[in-house]
Every structure is written in C-alpha cells, then in structure tokens.
Tab-separated table of N, CA and C in Angstrom:
chain	number	residue	atom	x	y	z
C	1	MET	N	105.699	33.473	53.063
C	1	MET	CA	105.393	35.072	53.222
C	1	MET	C	106.674	35.717	52.912
C	2	ASP	N	106.666	36.688	51.895
C	2	ASP	CA	107.872	37.359	51.656
C	2	ASP	C	107.721	38.817	52.456
C	3	LEU	N	108.539	38.837	53.640
C	3	LEU	CA	108.160	40.059	54.307
C	3	LEU	C	109.190	41.216	54.023
C	4	THR	N	109.937	40.961	52.931
C	4	THR	CA	111.013	41.976	52.461
C	4	THR	C	110.150	43.174	51.710
C	5	LYS	N	108.712	42.852	51.329
C	5	LYS	CA	108.104	43.799	50.638
C	5	LYS	C	106.977	44.426	51.427
C	6	PRO	N	107.029	45.739	51.669
C	6	PRO	CA	105.975	46.281	52.480
C	6	PRO	C	104.528	46.194	51.925
C	7	SER	N	103.604	45.734	52.584
C	7	SER	CA	102.305	45.616	52.130
C	7	SER	C	101.365	45.464	53.466
C	8	GLN	N	100.195	45.911	53.133
C	8	GLN	CA	99.131	45.866	54.227
C	8	GLN	C	98.937	44.373	54.547
C	9	GLU	N	98.958	43.411	53.666
C	9	GLU	CA	98.906	42.059	54.002
C	9	GLU	C	100.055	41.600	54.820
C	10	ASN	N	101.299	42.027	54.509
C	10	ASN	CA	102.374	41.585	55.346
C	10	ASN	C	102.164	42.224	56.718
C	11	VAL	N	101.741	43.443	56.812
C	11	VAL	CA	101.529	44.014	58.163
C	11	VAL	C	100.508	43.163	58.935
C	12	GLU	N	99.453	42.698	58.277
C	12	GLU	CA	98.356	42.072	59.005
C	12	GLU	C	99.054	40.649	59.382
C	13	TYR	N	99.666	39.957	58.619
C	13	TYR	CA	100.345	38.777	58.862
C	13	TYR	C	101.253	38.872	60.161
C	14	MET	N	102.121	39.928	60.302
C	14	MET	CA	102.866	40.029	61.255
C	14	MET	C	102.271	40.332	62.527
C	15	ILE	N	101.310	41.175	62.450
C	15	ILE	CA	100.434	41.426	63.714
C	15	ILE	C	99.834	40.218	64.283
C	16	GLU	N	99.347	39.362	63.505
C	16	GLU	CA	98.632	38.233	63.958
C	16	GLU	C	99.674	37.232	64.528
C	17	GLY	N	100.776	37.178	63.967
C	17	GLY	CA	101.830	36.313	64.492
C	17	GLY	C	102.412	36.736	65.646
C	18	ILE	N	102.495	38.167	65.945
C	18	ILE	CA	102.902	38.703	67.162
C	18	ILE	C	101.965	38.276	68.282
C	19	LYS	N	100.699	38.662	68.084
C	19	LYS	CA	99.615	38.330	68.832
C	19	LYS	C	99.501	37.142	69.493
C	20	THR	N	99.698	35.997	68.478
C	20	THR	CA	99.694	34.612	68.923
C	20	THR	C	100.966	34.267	69.599
C	21	LYS	N	101.989	34.773	69.298
C	21	LYS	CA	103.372	34.470	70.064
C	21	LYS	C	103.312	34.958	71.563
C	22	LEU	N	102.879	36.258	71.691
C	22	LEU	CA	102.676	36.891	72.920
C	22	LEU	C	101.511	36.466	73.823
C	23	LYS	N	100.627	35.676	73.073
C	23	LYS	CA	99.383	35.267	73.792
C	23	LYS	C	98.739	36.416	74.456
C	24	MET	N	98.482	37.433	73.711
C	24	MET	CA	97.984	38.715	74.184
C	24	MET	C	96.500	38.560	74.751
C	25	ALA	N	96.403	38.892	76.023
C	25	ALA	CA	94.937	38.885	76.512
C	25	ALA	C	94.153	39.858	75.907
C	26	SER	N	94.670	40.969	75.435
C	26	SER	CA	93.907	42.078	74.717
C	26	SER	C	94.006	42.051	73.195
C	27	ALA	N	94.282	40.705	72.599
C	27	ALA	CA	94.534	40.565	71.311
C	27	ALA	C	93.177	41.113	70.398
C	28	ALA	N	91.974	41.073	70.922
C	28	ALA	CA	90.905	41.690	70.211
C	28	ALA	C	91.084	43.127	70.048
C	29	ALA	N	91.734	43.755	71.014
C	29	ALA	CA	91.984	45.220	70.811
C	29	ALA	C	92.976	45.588	69.827
C	30	MET	N	93.856	44.494	69.483
C	30	MET	CA	95.018	44.763	68.340
C	30	MET	C	94.442	44.418	67.043
C	31	GLN	N	93.548	45.144	66.465
C	31	GLN	CA	93.262	44.704	65.181
C	31	GLN	C	94.327	44.938	64.207
C	32	ALA	N	94.704	44.028	63.211
C	32	ALA	CA	95.844	44.098	62.345
C	32	ALA	C	95.482	45.191	61.444
C	33	SER	N	94.174	45.459	61.137
C	33	SER	CA	93.882	46.581	60.106
C	33	SER	C	94.099	48.026	60.795
C	34	ALA	N	94.465	48.063	62.116
C	34	ALA	CA	94.747	49.401	62.796
C	34	ALA	C	96.166	49.698	62.559
C	35	PHE	N	96.957	48.970	61.732
C	35	PHE	CA	98.369	49.233	61.666
C	35	PHE	C	98.560	49.643	60.255
C	36	SER	N	99.394	50.583	59.925
C	36	SER	CA	99.618	51.022	58.584
C	36	SER	C	100.897	50.476	58.035
C	37	VAL	N	100.883	50.410	56.720
C	37	VAL	CA	102.204	49.895	55.998
C	37	VAL	C	103.288	50.935	56.123
C	38	ASN	N	102.886	52.332	56.530
C	38	ASN	CA	103.721	53.435	56.652
C	38	ASN	C	104.661	53.112	57.764
C	39	ASN	N	104.394	52.206	58.802
C	39	ASN	CA	105.215	51.900	59.984
C	39	ASN	C	105.934	50.514	59.711
C	40	TYR	N	105.919	50.051	58.344
C	40	TYR	CA	106.259	48.720	58.045
C	40	TYR	C	107.662	48.247	58.659
C	41	GLU	N	108.562	49.091	58.566
C	41	GLU	CA	109.917	48.690	59.032
C	41	GLU	C	109.845	48.366	60.738
C	42	ASP	N	109.116	49.288	61.379
C	42	ASP	CA	109.147	49.270	62.950
C	42	ASP	C	108.331	48.031	63.248
C	43	ILE	N	107.158	47.725	62.397
C	43	ILE	CA	106.459	46.485	62.676
C	43	ILE	C	107.257	45.260	62.493
C	44	LEU	N	108.094	45.338	61.346
C	44	LEU	CA	108.870	44.238	61.059
C	44	LEU	C	110.017	44.051	62.168
C	45	ASP	N	110.453	45.111	62.768
C	45	ASP	CA	111.363	44.888	63.835
C	45	ASP	C	110.743	44.275	65.131
C	46	VAL	N	109.562	44.567	65.389
C	46	VAL	CA	108.789	43.968	66.571
C	46	VAL	C	108.593	42.582	66.285
C	47	TYR	N	108.193	42.225	64.987
C	47	TYR	CA	107.978	40.962	64.638
C	47	TYR	C	109.267	40.187	64.764
C	48	GLU	N	110.271	40.554	64.273
C	48	GLU	CA	111.545	39.819	64.272
C	48	GLU	C	112.049	39.571	65.653
C	49	VAL	N	111.843	40.558	66.471
C	49	VAL	CA	112.230	40.376	67.883
C	49	VAL	C	111.338	39.284	68.653
C	50	THR	N	110.029	39.459	68.327
C	50	THR	CA	109.007	38.455	68.991
C	50	THR	C	109.311	36.964	68.466
C	51	MET	N	109.347	36.881	67.180
C	51	MET	CA	109.571	35.546	66.674
C	51	MET	C	111.014	34.962	66.966
C	52	GLY	N	111.913	35.849	67.178
C	52	GLY	CA	113.368	35.431	67.303
C	52	GLY	C	113.556	34.923	68.687
C	53	SER	N	112.620	34.988	69.614
C	53	SER	CA	112.920	34.687	71.025
C	53	SER	C	111.992	33.388	71.480
C	54	ASP	N	112.666	32.387	71.969
C	54	ASP	CA	111.862	31.189	72.386
C	54	ASP	C	111.026	31.555	73.552
C	55	ARG	N	111.614	32.342	74.469
C	55	ARG	CA	110.987	32.865	75.703
C	55	ARG	C	111.079	34.379	75.822
C	56	LEU	N	110.065	34.958	76.251
C	56	LEU	CA	110.180	36.416	76.457
C	56	LEU	C	109.635	36.634	77.838
C	57	SER	N	110.489	37.653	78.553
C	57	SER	CA	110.177	37.917	79.994
C	57	SER	C	109.023	38.895	79.852
C	58	ILE	N	108.482	39.019	81.119
C	58	ILE	CA	107.239	39.888	81.270
C	58	ILE	C	107.645	41.405	80.831
C	59	SER	N	108.886	41.751	81.143
C	59	SER	CA	109.125	43.140	80.836
C	59	SER	C	109.311	43.138	79.248
C	60	GLN	N	109.908	42.266	78.588
C	60	GLN	CA	110.071	42.224	77.168
C	60	GLN	C	108.555	42.410	76.574
C	61	VAL	N	107.693	41.595	76.982
C	61	VAL	CA	106.391	41.540	76.467
C	61	VAL	C	105.702	42.892	76.597
C	62	GLU	N	105.948	43.501	77.734
C	62	GLU	CA	105.272	44.866	77.983
C	62	GLU	C	105.846	45.938	77.023
C	63	ALA	N	107.258	45.813	76.761
C	63	ALA	CA	107.759	46.661	75.914
C	63	ALA	C	107.390	46.545	74.457
C	64	LEU	N	107.065	45.232	74.072
C	64	LEU	CA	106.720	44.993	72.710
C	64	LEU	C	105.260	45.489	72.538
C	65	VAL	N	104.434	45.180	73.447
C	65	VAL	CA	103.097	45.728	73.463
C	65	VAL	C	102.903	47.158	73.321
C	66	SER	N	103.779	47.922	74.356
C	66	SER	CA	103.863	49.245	74.266
C	66	SER	C	104.269	49.879	72.897
C	67	GLU	N	105.250	49.126	72.294
C	67	GLU	CA	105.746	49.614	70.985
C	67	GLU	C	104.529	49.567	70.006
C	68	LEU	N	103.805	48.424	70.042
C	68	LEU	CA	102.797	48.075	69.122
C	68	LEU	C	101.663	49.232	69.324
C	69	GLY	N	101.362	49.563	70.705
C	69	GLY	CA	100.461	50.678	70.815
C	69	GLY	C	100.947	52.019	70.294
C	70	ARG	N	102.085	52.203	70.231
C	70	ARG	CA	102.667	53.430	69.647
C	70	ARG	C	102.491	53.413	68.139
C	71	LEU	N	102.659	52.393	67.550
C	71	LEU	CA	102.608	52.037	66.172
C	71	LEU	C	101.193	52.064	65.515
C	72	ARG	N	100.249	51.866	66.370
C	72	ARG	CA	98.749	51.706	66.091
C	72	ARG	C	98.373	53.019	65.663
C	73	GLN	N	97.571	53.187	64.585
C	73	GLN	CA	96.861	54.247	63.979
C	73	GLN	C	95.749	54.678	65.060
C	74	LYS	N	95.774	55.993	65.074
C	74	LYS	CA	94.842	56.781	66.018
C	74	LYS	C	93.445	56.652	65.531
C-alpha cells in the first residue's frame, strides 16, 4: 500500500489498521468511511505512531482514540 498518496482507500486502510492494533472495543463506532481524505496527513501521523509502537500505554491509546474522534467527520 502506497501511503504517500492521499486517497480515501488509504484513509480506510489506515483506520482499519489502527483499530486492529489498538484492539478498540468501540471499533464498530469508528467506521473508516467517517474519515475524510482532507485529514489525510493527520490520519497518517496517527497511523505511523500506532504502527511504530510495539506496546502502547493506556494513556497513549486514549490520546490516539481522542485524536481519531477529533478527525472524524461530524
């Protein structure tokens, strides 16, 4: 997957990867389609932080989930 090019497909790929890595209990509430390519760079940042860590603390997970909530389209 070439994540250097903003696309809705890449957004959805990253959101699904984040949900899997974080083992989100509310994963169903985080529909990948609720995220816009307009926030691509921010989503990519969250994705890279999430995937770059072997273990995430509870506070890190909470911060990442909070950021995803902020990026989600209303």
